[in-house]
Amino acid sequence: MSAAKIGDTVKVHYHGTLEDSTVFDSTAGGDPIEITIGGGGVIPGFEAAVAGMALGERKIVTLAPDQAYGPYDDSMTQEIPRTAIPDDIALEVGMILSAESPDGVPISFTIRAFDPEQVTIDGNHPLAGRHLTFALELVGIG
């Protein structure tokens, strides 16, 4: 039986959990994710874990932040004036908003706190700094 290798397009079912067993994402009850190994379409540790798996194989891997969404960077949290966010947006802590950088690049940030004058935004990926555990099953190669 052949193993998945760099350049192969594969289909994978997965169940992702945090350190406290909270599920952050899963393909359970849906279609598997399709990726090209080495294509950079998913986090590096996920690709590395799938490479070498045989069709039908299952395994569980835990990824450190450097193989997932990177370390948490405090410098990506800042306070901005409440007036910088349109009035029609009802802010909630944990809400993710999207915007464009001055050079037109799409960015996302999470609302960490707010009051009538200031909003604390966090540009880190919501899973930055976290160890992620994936239960993987390779269900298709090619």
Short mmCIF file of C-alpha atoms in Angstrom, two decimals:
data_model
loop_
_atom_site.label_atom_id
_atom_site.label_comp_id
_atom_site.label_asym_id
_atom_site.label_seq_id
_atom_site.Cartn_x
_atom_site.Cartn_y
_atom_site.Cartn_z
CA MET A 1 0.00 0.00 0.00
CA SER A 2 1.39 3.41 -0.92
CA ALA A 3 1.91 6.21 1.54
CA ALA A 4 0.96 9.86 1.07
CA LYS A 5 3.92 11.95 -0.03
CA ILE A 6 4.83 15.53 -0.94
CA GLY A 7 2.83 16.60 -3.99
CA ASP A 8 -0.04 14.15 -3.41
CA THR A 9 -3.56 15.48 -3.12
CA VAL A 10 -5.17 13.67 -0.20
CA LYS A 11 -8.47 13.58 1.66
CA VAL A 12 -8.35 13.58 5.45
CA HIS A 13 -10.97 13.41 8.15
CA TYR A 14 -9.82 15.13 11.34
CA HIS A 15 -10.97 16.11 14.80
CA GLY A 16 -9.02 18.98 16.39
CA THR A 17 -8.94 19.65 20.12
CA LEU A 18 -7.23 22.06 22.50
CA GLU A 19 -5.31 21.20 25.68
CA ASP A 20 -8.57 21.12 27.68
CA SER A 21 -10.25 18.77 25.12
CA THR A 22 -12.38 21.56 23.64
CA VAL A 23 -13.09 20.81 19.98
CA PHE A 24 -11.97 23.71 17.76
CA ASP A 25 -12.67 22.08 14.37
CA SER A 26 -13.75 18.75 12.92
CA THR A 27 -14.88 17.14 9.69
CA ALA A 28 -17.13 14.72 11.62
CA GLY A 29 -20.48 14.45 9.90
CA GLY A 30 -19.15 16.21 6.80
CA ASP A 31 -16.75 15.84 3.93
CA PRO A 32 -13.05 15.26 4.52
CA ILE A 33 -10.63 18.12 3.90
CA GLU A 34 -8.70 17.89 0.62
CA ILE A 35 -5.12 19.14 0.67
CA THR A 36 -2.00 18.88 -1.43
CA ILE A 37 0.88 17.82 0.81
CA GLY A 38 3.56 20.49 0.61
CA GLY A 39 1.15 23.00 -0.90
CA GLY A 40 0.94 25.16 2.20
CA GLY A 41 -2.85 25.07 2.31
CA VAL A 42 -2.92 23.99 5.96
CA ILE A 43 -0.65 24.47 8.96
CA PRO A 44 2.82 22.89 8.59
CA GLY A 45 2.41 20.31 11.34
CA PHE A 46 -0.84 19.01 9.83
CA GLU A 47 0.86 18.46 6.45
CA ALA A 48 3.85 16.81 8.10
CA ALA A 49 1.58 14.49 10.09
CA VAL A 50 -0.32 13.37 6.98
CA ALA A 51 2.83 12.77 4.92
CA GLY A 52 3.75 9.12 5.20
CA MET A 53 0.27 7.94 6.22
CA ALA A 54 -1.22 4.97 4.36
CA LEU A 55 -4.76 4.93 3.01
CA GLY A 56 -7.13 4.11 5.88
CA GLU A 57 -4.51 4.82 8.53
CA ARG A 58 -5.51 6.69 11.68
CA LYS A 59 -3.28 8.51 14.13
CA ILE A 60 -3.29 11.20 16.79
CA VAL A 61 -0.72 14.02 16.78
CA THR A 62 -0.17 17.00 19.04
CA LEU A 63 1.35 20.07 17.43
CA ALA A 64 3.35 22.74 19.25
CA PRO A 65 2.54 26.36 18.35
CA ASP A 66 5.54 26.61 15.99
CA GLN A 67 3.99 23.83 13.85
CA ALA A 68 0.49 25.31 14.05
CA TYR A 69 -0.44 29.01 14.19
CA GLY A 70 2.77 30.28 15.76
CA PRO A 71 3.50 31.73 19.18
CA TYR A 72 1.23 34.35 20.71
CA ASP A 73 2.66 37.82 19.98
CA ASP A 74 1.69 40.49 22.54
CA SER A 75 2.74 43.22 20.10
CA MET A 76 -0.24 42.31 17.90
CA THR A 77 -2.66 43.54 20.57
CA GLN A 78 -3.45 47.24 20.62
CA GLU A 79 -6.04 49.78 21.64
CA ILE A 80 -7.83 51.79 18.98
CA PRO A 81 -10.48 54.50 19.28
CA ARG A 82 -14.06 53.16 19.29
CA THR A 83 -14.72 55.58 16.42
CA ALA A 84 -12.43 53.48 14.18
CA ILE A 85 -15.13 50.77 14.06
CA PRO A 86 -18.45 51.55 12.36
CA ASP A 87 -21.29 52.40 14.77
CA ASP A 88 -23.57 49.75 13.24
CA ILE A 89 -21.30 46.96 14.52
CA ALA A 90 -22.49 45.78 17.93
CA LEU A 91 -19.20 44.80 19.55
CA GLU A 92 -18.83 41.62 21.59
CA VAL A 93 -15.73 40.29 23.31
CA GLY A 94 -14.40 37.41 21.20
CA MET A 95 -15.95 38.75 17.99
CA ILE A 96 -13.71 38.48 14.93
CA LEU A 97 -13.76 41.42 12.53
CA SER A 98 -12.12 41.81 9.14
CA ALA A 99 -10.60 44.89 7.60
CA GLU A 100 -7.98 45.94 5.08
CA SER A 101 -4.50 47.11 5.93
CA PRO A 102 -3.41 50.47 4.44
CA ASP A 103 -1.83 48.54 1.54
CA GLY A 104 -5.05 46.61 0.80
CA VAL A 105 -4.17 43.30 2.46
CA PRO A 106 -7.13 41.63 4.24
CA ILE A 107 -6.61 41.31 8.00
CA SER A 108 -8.67 39.85 10.83
CA PHE A 109 -8.63 40.71 14.49
CA THR A 110 -10.42 39.63 17.63
CA ILE A 111 -12.16 42.05 20.00
CA ARG A 112 -10.59 41.48 23.45
CA ALA A 113 -12.21 44.37 25.37
CA PHE A 114 -14.05 47.61 24.71
CA ASP A 115 -15.65 50.61 26.36
CA PRO A 116 -17.32 53.71 24.86
CA GLU A 117 -13.91 55.26 24.08
CA GLN A 118 -11.46 52.43 23.29
CA VAL A 119 -11.44 48.96 21.73
CA THR A 120 -8.68 46.42 22.41
CA ILE A 121 -8.02 44.38 19.27
CA ASP A 122 -5.83 41.30 18.87
CA GLY A 123 -4.31 40.48 15.47
CA ASN A 124 -3.06 37.05 16.50
CA HIS A 125 -4.76 34.01 15.01
CA PRO A 126 -7.29 32.78 17.61
CA LEU A 127 -5.26 29.55 17.98
CA ALA A 128 -1.83 31.22 18.20
CA GLY A 129 0.22 29.96 21.14
CA ARG A 130 -1.90 26.85 21.56
CA HIS A 131 -0.95 23.17 21.39
CA LEU A 132 -3.37 21.47 19.00
CA THR A 133 -4.22 17.77 18.97
CA PHE A 134 -5.56 16.18 15.79
CA ALA A 135 -7.11 12.76 15.36
CA LEU A 136 -6.43 12.04 11.67
CA GLU A 137 -7.74 9.46 9.21
CA LEU A 138 -6.41 9.37 5.64
CA VAL A 139 -9.40 8.48 3.44
CA GLY A 140 -8.08 9.28 -0.05
CA ILE A 141 -4.85 9.63 -2.03
CA GLY A 142 -4.84 11.10 -5.54
#
